[in-house]
Every structure is written in C-alpha cells, then in structure tokens.
Amino acid sequence: MSGLEGAASIAGLVSLSLTLFQSCMQAFQIAEAAFHLGVDADIIQGKLEWEQYRLYQWAEQVGLENEFNGRLNWAIAANILKRMEALLTSSKEWKKRYHLDVPSAVGKDDSASERQEFTSSAEPSPARRTGFGAILATLKPHYTSTNSRIIQESNAPLKRIEWALVGKDRLNRLLSDINYFNNCLHDLLEFADRSFVTAALGTLLRDIISRSDESSELDVIKELVRTTSIASPEAVASAASLKKLRLILRLGKNADAGHKSRAFFGPKPTVTYLKSKHLVREFPHAHPYGREIARYKSDLVLIEWKFIKRNYESKMKDRVNQLAILLGNARDTLFHSLLCLGMLPKDSAYQADEEDEICYGLVFSLALPQMTALPSSKPKILTLADLYMKSRRPSLSDRLIIAQTLAESLLQLHTTGWLHKGIRPKNIIFLDVTGNDWESRSAKGPFLGGYEYSRPSNADTETVRFQPDLELYRHPSAQGPVRSNFSKAFDLFALGCVLLEIALWKDLGEILKSLIAQDRNINVRENQQPIDVSGNSEWNRIMAGKDYLLVQDQGKDPADVAFYAGDTFWEVILLCLHAPTDNPDDGDLEVQKLIVDKLKDCRY
C-alpha cells in the first residue's frame, strides 16, 4: 500500500470513528433520559453521565473532530467504538443482556413534532440536569454544547426507550460493559496523553466534590474512583467521604429546607467531649495559649486552644464541633495533620486571657503513622519558624518534600470544602519524638496545625484579631478596613508566602527587609493604609516590600528564587500568589491541582 493509500485508509477510519462516536454520544443522551428508578437513578445516571464524558474527553484528546492523532491505531479504535455503539443502540442486545424494552422508535413513522419533542427532551440542557450531571455540565460547558450540537445535527432516527423494572445489578452490568470499552479506548492513548487524561479526571472529580451538595453526588464519585484511572484515587475517595461527613454535620438547626433529610445521609456523628479532670498539663495554672503537650489518661497529646468571643459562642460552638469531627476522620495519607481525639469543652478551669473570650481545646493524638507505639517521653514541638533558626539547613530535596506535603494537605482540606485561614510557619508543626532535635533528622512532619480560624468555605466569616505575624501572610484583599470575604485563593496566597520562605530557608520578614535594603525606592503605595504596630516605620516598610514583591512585581524574581530552588518552584510560588480571586462560588481547584503536580515534577 502506498503512502497516499495509507493516508486515505486512516482518514476513512477516522471518519468512521467520528460517525460512531456521534452515534454513541446520542445514544448516551437517550439512555440518560430514560431513567425512572428513584434514589438509585441518581447514582446510576451519574455513572452513565461520567462514562459519556470520558468518551467525549477521549475524542478531544485524539482530535477526532479536529486534527486527528495520526499515531493512534484507528482500526482498533473504530472497532471498539462500533462495539460500544452496538451495546448502546441494539434493541436485541438490550433485551437479551439487560432486560431493557425498546417499544418504539422516533423515525419516519412519527410526526415531525414528535421527533422534535423527543430530540429536545434528550438534549442535555444544564438547567434540565440535576445532581452530578448538573455540576459536570457547569464545569465543562464545551462538553454540554458538543452534546447539544450532536443531537441537533443527527440525521439518524432516535429510538424512544424505556427501562424495564429490573434490578440495580443489571443496570450496573450495563455500566460495567460501557466502562470496559471506555477503558479500552483510553488504553490506546500514548503514555503522555494517558497521564494527562488521568490527571484531568482526578482534578475534575475534586472540583465536583468541592461543589457537591447532595449525598448521592458523592456516592457517585466513590463508585467512579473504583472504575476509573485517576490521579491519587485514595485521596479523592477520602475527600468525598469527608465532604459527605460535612454535609451530615450541616444538617442541624441551620440546614436549608431544600436539603435531603438526615435519614437520607445516614446517622450524624457526634464529637467526643474529653473531660478536663483526666488532663494533666505541665503548668496546670497557666492560661491556655496556642498549643501545648499534655497527658490525657496517661497518654501524651497535643492541645491547640481556640478562643471565641462570648457573643459568638452559640454560632461558633457548632463550628468547633464540626472541625473536631472532621479532623478526627481525616485519615488519608495525603492530608498531613495530627488525628483529633476530641474536644475539651468550655471549662471554668481554663479561662482565656480576655474576659470577653472563652476557650475550647482541640486534642490531637501523638501516635504518628511511622510509630509502633505512643512516645513515652515528652516530644518537642518544633514549627517551621523554629527550623529557620537552626544550624542545619535542609537540602533542596528535603525542602521540596516539605512543600509538596503542605500543598497536598491544603488541596485535600479545600476539596472537602474547608478553609484554613491561618497558614504561616508557626502553624506548620514538626514533632521530635526521640528526645533529640532537628539537627539529628529525627523530627517527624510537617503537619498542618493552627485551626483557630478554620471554617467551612460557605459559612459566615468571623473577625480575626490583628496579629502581626498572621497579617504578614494575608492576601492584600484581606487586609485593611474594607476586606473581601476569605476564600481558597487567600489560603493559596499564604501558602505561596510560606513556599517562598522554604525556597530561601528564611523568614518572610527577613526576605522583605533584604529586598528593601537592595531597593531604597520601595515605598508604601498611596492607596495602601499603613499599619504601624511598633511605634516606628519598620512594619510599614516590610509591608511595602511585600506589596512590591507579591503584587506589583508582575512575575519578576527579585529574591532569586529560581537560583536557589529552580524555575518550576518559582512558577509554583507565582501560581499561589496570583491565584484567581474572582471565582463566585470558590469551587475551582484546577490551579491548586496544578500546583501539586508541578511540585511533584520537580526533580533535584
């Protein structure tokens, strides 16, 4: 066969594949319109919509409707699509394998109005979709418009189908067969393309988790993780479970009328209230402050104290309870936080310094995954800020591990719909459980701590009291007298500041002072409200340096981060510092997943 004949043969196979693809997409829409199975239909239809999207994504990746991939084995692809089309459209196959009836067809025997009516009913409108499909349509509008175009342009007769009243197992068998053919198509992709698709699907599922508001949507995702090749499947499944837990916890006095009943979600977990009489503190009469190591029933624990204004107690107590339950169930390996054992409730023995405040204690286990038993001697708490002062300076590989760990933990927290609101070096914890020190490389961590202001992303914000070291890591839009509501992008901004420190292994304040010393022309902007907390201008100069580096610099690298940590690390920092803040529902995790992936790609 000549080269010209070969090209013509490939073009013919691509044309056939395109026709078969469009037929499959049309059949998916007809099948989705036929479900009438109540609660079970939410999960089954969500799985069907996902398989349709996977087919669409495969077609996009191979350029089926544009410039096709000449390296793909189109003969095999066409054969797989033909078998999938037969599976989706053959009435004999449906009756034989799945007990599905196809009583009539919309074709030449039906009126034009009947054909138009059914075509419109099968067309995938975002307003018509619900649950999992509605979120998918919102996140991927091009996918929805492609479906609509295929339905409208199709000249083939549309079959009106009805599901027979069969068991869920038979319908899942159909879905399993569709999934098999989709997997076969994806296996034809080259490694780089397959890796891209795997990462994209994982990111999409995280976005759907973040936006989900119904238990069935999360149940769909947990089912999909088992049958779809995605990045970090265990972490995605864990995030779905934690988000479902959050929905259960929300079903209380403030639940919206439109939400499902608690019986639909399952029993509501309760917080474990620990008794102060079993707690032995090193300094029992000292005011609770920050974090400390103590013993609870003879076991060593870490306590983080949370302070609440008395006039907010009724609202904030429930939020603290939810946080304790969430941190007590977050057990996946990509969320690096100590496991919460429960909460020390408001107690007269532990009053806050301010008369108008009360304090609660979140109690964390020190039984780390790497340990076979609890430590017998008191561990030393080290923070990232402490490590900057130590003589041992970690290698770039060690610093990359710290950066990846923090980025993964924040992504997991955001996927479940929670904000941290306090990311800074003092809230990044290392524990030395051997009695040695950072110098001997025995410290375990990092662990994300400091949940004093943490809250659900859609909950009312609370006033954060001014703390200079916290203010330094806050987004410019979260500072000053007129502040924007806190969002995931603000957490990412703080992470970017910390990553800058990790790259240079130096406190942010010191970095900014060095920049000011290099450039005496750095001044406070006219529209920036100076905050003088020390009686002199040093604080304002530091904040001006921050504004120059993080806002006005437009991507330049005045601190030479690329020299110390590489170009990719600097790109990650810029992604964090300039994450979009105009997302109305704050649900997009694509930038955050890109940050994690770029850090994983760093090799030194």
XYZ file of C-alpha atoms in Angstrom:
604
model
C 0.000 0.000 0.000
C 1.408 3.408 -0.963
C 1.705 6.264 1.464
C -1.208 8.008 -0.206
C -3.381 4.915 0.059
C -2.384 4.503 3.714
C -3.337 8.087 4.490
C -6.663 7.612 2.738
C -7.274 4.438 4.718
C -6.551 6.211 8.031
C -8.782 9.119 7.017
C -11.582 6.663 6.277
C -11.180 5.017 9.680
C -11.170 8.413 11.397
C -14.362 9.384 9.528
C -15.980 6.106 10.554
C -14.815 6.625 14.147
C -16.328 10.115 14.169
C -19.677 8.778 12.958
C -19.622 6.017 15.559
C -18.607 8.486 18.280
C -21.513 10.793 17.472
C -23.901 7.839 17.462
C -22.618 6.741 20.891
C -22.947 10.259 22.319
C -26.507 10.447 21.025
C -27.331 7.037 22.499
C -25.922 8.123 25.881
C -28.312 11.062 25.969
C -31.308 8.905 25.096
C -30.356 6.394 27.786
C -29.946 9.125 30.401
C -33.437 10.433 29.636
C -34.939 7.007 30.311
C -34.110 6.502 33.993
C -37.077 6.288 36.349
C -35.660 4.442 39.349
C -35.961 6.934 42.207
C -32.967 7.248 44.520
C -30.975 4.531 42.734
C -31.231 6.510 39.495
C -29.153 9.360 40.977
C -26.118 7.130 41.298
C -26.654 5.038 38.166
C -27.383 8.044 35.970
C -24.377 9.885 37.385
C -22.159 6.939 36.440
C -23.648 6.896 32.933
C -23.030 10.633 32.524
C -19.438 10.124 33.651
C -18.834 7.429 31.048
C -20.250 9.734 28.396
C -17.882 12.485 29.499
C -14.927 10.069 29.385
C -15.814 9.201 25.790
C -16.037 12.909 24.950
C -12.673 13.583 26.622
C -11.057 10.734 24.688
C -12.378 12.177 21.420
C -10.993 15.601 22.360
C -7.603 14.125 23.249
C -7.227 12.264 19.924
C -8.557 15.201 17.883
C -11.465 13.255 16.460
C -13.362 16.349 15.301
C -10.289 18.476 14.561
C -6.717 17.439 13.705
C -6.682 13.742 14.451
C -3.752 11.943 16.072
C -2.004 10.057 13.274
C -0.142 7.819 15.736
C -3.311 6.259 17.153
C -4.343 2.784 15.980
C -7.548 3.938 14.344
C -8.541 0.458 13.176
C -8.763 -0.765 16.776
C -10.404 2.480 17.899
C -13.108 2.161 15.232
C -13.735 -1.457 16.225
C -14.136 -0.512 19.910
C -16.496 2.347 19.032
C -18.525 0.036 16.813
C -18.925 -2.444 19.659
C -19.858 0.368 22.048
C -22.431 1.684 19.580
C -23.961 -1.787 19.272
C -24.054 -2.061 23.038
C -25.865 1.273 23.352
C -28.274 1.017 20.402
C -29.082 -2.624 19.704
C -32.580 -3.427 20.988
C -31.866 -7.164 20.776
C -28.703 -6.751 22.850
C -30.512 -4.660 25.432
C -33.364 -7.124 25.829
C -31.040 -10.107 25.958
C -28.336 -8.795 28.281
C -30.055 -6.105 30.361
C -33.843 -6.707 30.129
C -34.482 -3.283 28.596
C -37.517 -2.732 26.353
C -37.439 -0.599 23.196
C -41.126 -0.375 22.307
C -40.973 2.266 19.614
C -38.726 4.483 17.547
C -38.961 8.078 16.573
C -38.353 7.908 12.850
C -40.260 8.000 9.594
C -43.485 6.720 11.219
C -43.648 9.610 13.708
C -44.654 13.186 13.055
C -42.097 15.965 12.830
C -43.444 17.454 16.056
C -42.948 14.122 17.861
C -39.381 13.864 16.608
C -38.650 17.440 17.658
C -40.256 16.889 21.065
C -38.139 13.844 21.783
C -34.960 15.428 20.413
C -35.497 18.358 22.788
C -36.123 16.041 25.729
C -32.882 14.155 25.056
C -30.818 17.296 24.572
C -28.505 17.866 27.578
C -29.519 21.250 28.973
C -27.673 22.338 32.179
C -30.959 23.646 33.547
C -32.558 20.226 32.992
C -29.758 18.259 34.596
C -29.612 17.630 38.320
C -27.086 16.367 40.820
C -23.781 15.046 39.493
C -24.683 15.827 35.881
C -25.556 19.440 36.674
C -22.167 20.066 38.289
C -20.383 18.340 35.407
C -22.275 20.478 32.886
C -21.395 23.648 34.795
C -17.692 22.794 34.982
C -17.470 21.619 31.356
C -19.737 23.855 29.223
C -17.988 22.853 25.975
C -18.867 19.232 26.688
C -22.526 20.212 27.096
C -22.581 22.291 23.925
C -20.956 19.429 21.991
C -23.724 17.088 23.151
C -26.375 19.580 22.065
C -24.802 20.003 18.634
C -24.565 16.240 18.053
C -28.233 15.757 18.973
C -29.348 18.617 16.717
C -27.195 17.593 13.726
C -28.005 13.878 13.857
C -29.947 12.511 10.875
C -30.380 9.040 12.379
C -33.792 8.019 13.784
C -33.984 8.451 17.535
C -35.199 5.471 19.464
C -37.521 6.097 22.380
C -36.512 3.611 25.074
C -37.924 2.702 28.430
C -36.138 0.909 31.211
C -37.907 -2.235 32.312
C -38.293 -2.594 36.030
C -35.106 -4.553 36.518
C -32.728 -4.720 39.440
C -29.901 -2.309 40.014
C -27.397 -5.125 39.423
C -28.456 -5.492 35.774
C -28.102 -1.775 35.156
C -24.673 -1.800 36.793
C -23.749 -4.631 34.438
C -24.543 -2.355 31.500
C -22.428 0.407 33.039
C -19.585 -2.040 33.635
C -19.590 -3.018 29.955
C -19.578 0.644 28.859
C -16.741 1.322 31.290
C -14.766 -1.575 29.774
C -14.961 -0.129 26.259
C -14.032 3.353 27.520
C -11.005 1.874 29.276
C -10.008 0.134 26.038
C -10.157 3.439 24.164
C -8.062 5.197 26.807
C -5.516 2.375 26.730
C -4.867 3.224 23.071
C -3.507 6.641 24.084
C 0.207 7.234 24.323
C 1.668 7.408 27.820
C 1.881 11.225 27.932
C -1.705 11.640 26.712
C -2.950 8.955 29.094
C -1.177 10.660 32.015
C -2.741 13.998 31.078
C -6.218 12.452 30.951
C -5.685 10.678 34.283
C -4.651 13.917 35.999
C -7.501 15.893 34.402
C -10.126 13.371 35.509
C -8.816 13.456 39.081
C -8.927 17.261 39.134
C -12.468 17.259 37.723
C -13.692 14.853 40.412
C -12.137 17.072 43.087
C -13.963 20.086 41.662
C -17.243 18.157 41.693
C -16.629 17.125 45.322
C -15.973 20.735 46.275
C -19.253 21.864 44.695
C -21.378 18.868 45.721
C -24.331 19.498 47.963
C -26.026 16.097 47.938
C -25.038 12.708 49.293
C -25.817 10.927 46.009
C -23.300 13.074 44.123
C -20.546 11.971 46.491
C -21.666 8.351 46.332
C -21.301 8.528 42.550
C -17.722 9.759 42.916
C -16.756 6.987 45.320
C -18.104 4.481 42.787
C -16.236 6.158 39.918
C -12.908 6.111 41.753
C -13.069 2.299 41.747
C -13.607 2.021 37.987
C -11.691 4.985 36.528
C -7.952 5.527 36.296
C -7.338 8.882 38.018
C -4.509 10.549 39.928
C -4.455 9.835 43.695
C -7.663 7.754 43.800
C -7.423 7.064 47.556
C -7.171 10.772 48.331
C -10.132 11.607 46.078
C -12.265 8.889 47.684
C -11.269 10.106 51.145
C -12.146 13.697 50.228
C -15.573 12.533 49.035
C -16.140 10.730 52.347
C -15.101 13.793 54.349
C -17.314 16.076 52.265
C -20.238 13.732 52.868
C -19.441 13.864 56.575
C -19.522 17.649 56.378
C -22.971 17.533 54.735
C -24.203 15.281 57.532
C -22.853 17.676 60.157
C -24.551 20.626 58.482
C -27.980 19.016 58.857
C -28.943 20.727 62.057
C -30.842 23.800 63.020
C -29.307 25.795 60.162
C -29.993 23.246 57.407
C -31.670 24.633 54.307
C -35.170 23.476 53.594
C -34.144 22.155 50.190
C -31.629 19.664 51.535
C -32.359 15.988 51.981
C -33.312 14.692 55.403
C -30.680 13.339 57.752
C -32.064 9.839 57.223
C -31.016 10.144 53.584
C -27.404 10.853 54.540
C -27.131 8.478 57.473
C -26.624 8.931 61.221
C -24.951 12.106 62.363
C -21.582 11.540 64.069
C -21.037 13.270 67.376
C -17.989 14.993 68.758
C -16.052 13.297 71.534
C -16.020 15.578 74.552
C -12.959 14.931 76.688
C -13.019 15.530 80.429
C -10.658 18.097 81.877
C -10.253 16.010 85.049
C -8.269 13.459 83.010
C -5.957 16.129 81.604
C -2.544 16.737 83.188
C -0.820 19.907 81.978
C 2.818 20.739 82.602
C 1.818 24.106 84.063
C -1.737 23.486 85.356
C -2.400 27.054 86.484
C -1.173 28.791 83.348
C -3.620 30.355 80.936
C -4.190 28.169 77.881
C -2.452 29.694 74.886
C -1.537 28.465 71.427
C -0.567 24.807 71.660
C 0.975 22.599 74.306
C 1.781 18.977 75.014
C -0.036 17.385 77.945
C -1.177 13.970 79.141
C -4.715 12.715 78.810
C -5.367 9.495 80.720
C -1.592 8.978 80.835
C -1.178 9.299 77.025
C 0.780 12.217 75.614
C -1.398 14.520 73.476
C -1.102 17.851 71.702
C -3.671 20.538 72.528
C -4.484 23.503 70.319
C -6.577 26.135 72.075
C -9.256 28.029 70.171
C -10.563 31.328 71.513
C -14.114 32.514 70.851
C -15.834 35.790 71.670
C -18.647 35.149 74.125
C -21.223 36.855 71.926
C -20.357 34.388 69.104
C -20.440 31.279 71.287
C -23.795 29.918 70.119
C -22.719 30.060 66.474
C -19.059 29.123 66.876
C -19.501 26.154 69.211
C -21.140 24.116 66.460
C -18.337 25.058 64.067
C -15.700 23.869 66.540
C -17.615 20.607 66.960
C -17.666 20.093 63.190
C -13.957 20.817 62.959
C -13.152 18.287 65.687
C -15.191 15.599 63.906
C -13.651 16.422 60.527
C -10.074 16.279 61.847
C -10.913 13.081 63.716
C -11.951 11.356 60.481
C -9.290 12.692 58.089
C -7.096 9.607 57.860
C -5.851 9.569 54.273
C -2.105 9.771 53.717
C -2.199 13.000 51.682
C -3.754 15.069 54.457
C -0.872 15.662 56.831
C -2.500 16.647 60.096
C -2.497 15.023 63.512
C -5.590 12.954 64.269
C -8.057 14.787 66.513
C -9.184 12.706 69.509
C -11.897 15.122 70.581
C -12.540 18.450 72.200
C -12.111 19.938 75.634
C -15.303 21.966 76.112
C -15.557 25.338 77.758
C -14.439 24.895 81.348
C -14.053 27.322 84.234
C -10.622 25.854 84.945
C -9.320 27.062 81.581
C -10.388 30.628 81.045
C -8.959 32.782 78.277
C -6.888 35.869 78.968
C -9.620 38.233 77.767
C -12.775 38.453 79.857
C -14.995 38.505 76.773
C -13.457 35.284 75.422
C -13.870 31.594 76.172
C -11.585 28.805 75.029
C -12.002 25.308 73.682
C -9.238 22.785 73.233
C -8.748 20.506 70.210
C -6.845 17.436 71.417
C -4.626 15.565 68.938
C -3.031 12.142 69.157
C 0.747 11.849 69.023
C 0.568 8.283 67.700
C 2.129 9.026 64.312
C 1.783 6.594 61.373
C 5.530 5.870 61.424
C 5.451 4.863 65.103
C 4.526 1.487 66.565
C 3.629 2.949 69.977
C 2.930 6.249 71.667
C 6.032 8.158 72.808
C 6.901 7.559 76.441
C 8.787 10.821 76.954
C 7.539 14.270 76.114
C 8.210 15.168 72.455
C 9.453 18.587 71.474
C 7.195 20.765 69.324
C 9.054 22.476 66.506
C 7.486 24.820 63.977
C 8.769 25.782 60.572
C 9.639 29.171 62.042
C 11.830 27.405 64.632
C 13.649 25.433 61.942
C 14.754 28.583 60.133
C 16.826 29.397 63.241
C 18.562 26.002 63.432
C 22.081 25.448 62.183
C 21.143 22.539 59.917
C 19.903 23.772 56.561
C 17.936 21.097 54.712
C 18.779 20.037 51.188
C 16.643 21.176 48.285
C 15.182 17.653 48.100
C 14.105 17.889 51.754
C 12.586 21.314 51.162
C 10.663 20.002 48.155
C 9.164 17.236 50.301
C 8.005 19.834 52.828
C 6.498 21.972 50.053
C 4.713 19.025 48.415
C 3.323 17.863 51.751
C 1.853 21.277 52.551
C 0.362 21.730 49.063
C -1.238 18.270 49.145
C -2.693 18.860 52.613
C -4.232 22.192 51.631
C -5.687 20.699 48.445
C -7.296 17.923 50.462
C -8.716 20.381 53.006
C -10.140 22.609 50.253
C -11.634 19.645 48.397
C -13.764 18.865 51.448
C -14.993 22.475 51.481
C -12.994 23.869 54.417
C -10.711 26.893 54.664
C -7.664 27.014 56.914
C -7.289 30.813 57.328
C -4.073 30.612 59.329
C -1.321 29.216 57.106
C 2.041 30.515 58.343
C 5.290 28.969 59.634
C 4.083 28.873 63.257
C 1.205 26.609 62.208
C 3.392 24.085 60.379
C 4.433 21.562 63.001
C 7.283 19.092 63.366
C 7.454 16.718 66.319
C 10.690 15.347 67.697
C 9.651 12.129 69.438
C 13.108 10.780 70.271
C 14.385 13.480 72.593
C 16.907 14.624 70.008
C 16.452 17.559 67.712
C 16.109 18.775 64.131
C 19.860 18.548 63.856
C 19.733 14.744 64.139
C 16.997 14.456 61.467
C 14.635 12.774 63.939
C 11.760 15.274 63.711
C 8.518 13.991 62.162
C 6.460 16.216 59.933
C 5.381 18.557 58.590
C 1.841 18.531 59.992
C -0.687 21.248 59.275
C -1.905 22.809 62.510
C -3.312 26.098 63.730
C -7.026 25.650 63.024
C -8.066 28.542 65.263
C -9.914 30.373 62.467
C -10.702 27.401 60.185
C -14.273 27.247 58.861
C -16.399 25.819 56.018
C -15.914 27.784 52.811
C -19.613 28.760 52.637
C -20.007 29.690 56.320
C -20.161 33.193 57.740
C -16.758 34.662 58.367
C -15.566 35.789 61.772
C -13.446 38.734 62.776
C -9.778 37.742 63.070
C -7.961 39.711 65.721
C -4.882 41.532 64.495
C -1.663 39.529 64.797
C 1.421 40.932 63.023
C 2.859 37.531 62.103
C -0.512 36.420 60.672
C -1.076 39.721 58.870
C 2.200 39.282 57.010
C 0.838 36.173 55.241
C -2.597 37.554 54.431
C -3.753 38.424 50.933
C -3.853 42.201 50.258
C -7.631 41.943 49.685
C -7.986 40.507 53.198
C -6.273 43.470 54.832
C -7.297 46.981 55.669
C -10.635 48.438 56.771
C -12.527 47.128 53.706
C -11.872 43.394 53.309
C -13.129 40.734 50.931
C -14.626 37.527 52.287
C -11.965 34.905 52.850
C -11.627 32.362 50.035
C -9.467 29.438 48.949
C -7.320 31.861 46.926
C -6.364 33.634 50.167
C -5.170 30.335 51.657
C -3.144 29.783 48.490
C -1.603 33.237 48.841
C -0.428 32.356 52.342
C 0.927 29.055 51.044
C 2.864 30.965 48.379
C 4.457 33.125 51.081
C 5.483 30.002 53.011
C 6.857 28.361 49.857
C 8.955 31.467 49.257
C 10.408 31.008 52.741
C 11.054 27.306 52.140
C 12.859 28.078 48.885
C 15.216 30.560 50.567
C 15.009 28.961 54.044
C 14.458 32.330 55.610
C 11.632 34.138 57.421
C 9.404 36.225 55.138
C 10.022 39.364 57.146
C 13.768 38.948 56.697
C 13.317 38.337 52.973
C 11.295 41.522 52.580
C 13.744 43.582 54.632
C 16.554 42.345 52.388
C 14.628 43.459 49.313
C 14.065 46.871 50.854
C 17.784 47.180 51.583
C 18.527 46.424 47.928
C 15.975 48.873 46.578
C 15.518 52.092 48.521
C 12.826 53.206 46.076
C 10.261 50.816 47.552
C 7.550 52.968 49.108
C 4.127 52.487 50.583
C 1.504 52.947 47.876
C -0.761 55.949 48.158
C -3.876 53.784 48.438
C -2.320 51.421 50.989
C -3.316 52.030 54.574
C -0.147 51.795 56.691
C -0.338 49.755 59.884
C 2.168 50.868 62.468
C 2.256 48.353 65.325
C 5.693 49.042 66.702
C 5.822 52.785 67.057
C 8.217 53.096 64.123
C 8.107 52.668 60.376
C 9.750 49.230 60.105
C 6.449 47.342 59.917
C 5.141 49.616 57.173
C 8.378 49.206 55.243
C 8.082 45.417 55.465
C 4.506 45.554 54.204
C 5.626 47.828 51.361
C 8.260 45.258 50.446
C 5.564 42.581 50.472
C 3.383 44.681 48.198
C 6.297 45.173 45.788
C 7.289 41.511 45.680
C 3.877 39.905 45.676
C 1.631 42.387 43.902
C 3.480 44.995 41.853
C 6.384 42.829 40.711
C 4.384 41.104 37.934
C 6.332 37.854 37.980
C 9.904 39.102 38.294
C 12.155 37.242 40.692
C 13.922 39.870 42.832
C 14.731 37.318 45.556
C 16.448 34.921 43.085
C 14.164 32.017 43.987
C 14.885 30.324 40.652
C 18.591 30.337 41.502
C 18.033 28.676 44.895
C 15.157 26.322 44.052
C 14.686 26.212 40.287
C 12.355 27.762 37.718
C 9.469 25.382 38.428
C 9.466 26.206 42.147
C 9.267 29.915 41.332
C 6.399 29.223 38.899
C 4.557 27.418 41.714
C 5.024 30.392 44.043
C 3.620 32.737 41.391
C 0.597 30.446 40.896
C -0.090 30.655 44.630
C 0.396 34.401 44.925
C -1.726 35.215 41.886
C -4.486 32.605 42.207
C -7.785 33.979 40.824
C -9.930 35.624 43.495
C -12.967 36.354 41.316
C -14.490 32.853 41.290
C -18.034 33.469 42.597
C -18.534 30.055 44.196
C -14.866 29.472 45.034
C -15.046 25.894 43.809
C -12.338 25.712 41.151
C -9.432 23.521 42.272
C -7.686 23.327 38.905
C -4.955 25.823 39.860
C -4.408 24.058 43.151
C -4.044 20.653 41.494
C -1.589 22.199 39.025
C 0.470 23.477 41.960
C 0.667 19.995 43.477
C 1.548 18.410 40.135
C 4.290 20.943 39.397
C 5.880 20.361 42.804
C 5.819 16.610 42.165
C 7.523 17.187 38.819
C 10.448 18.977 40.469
C 13.468 16.658 40.430
C 16.783 17.535 42.060
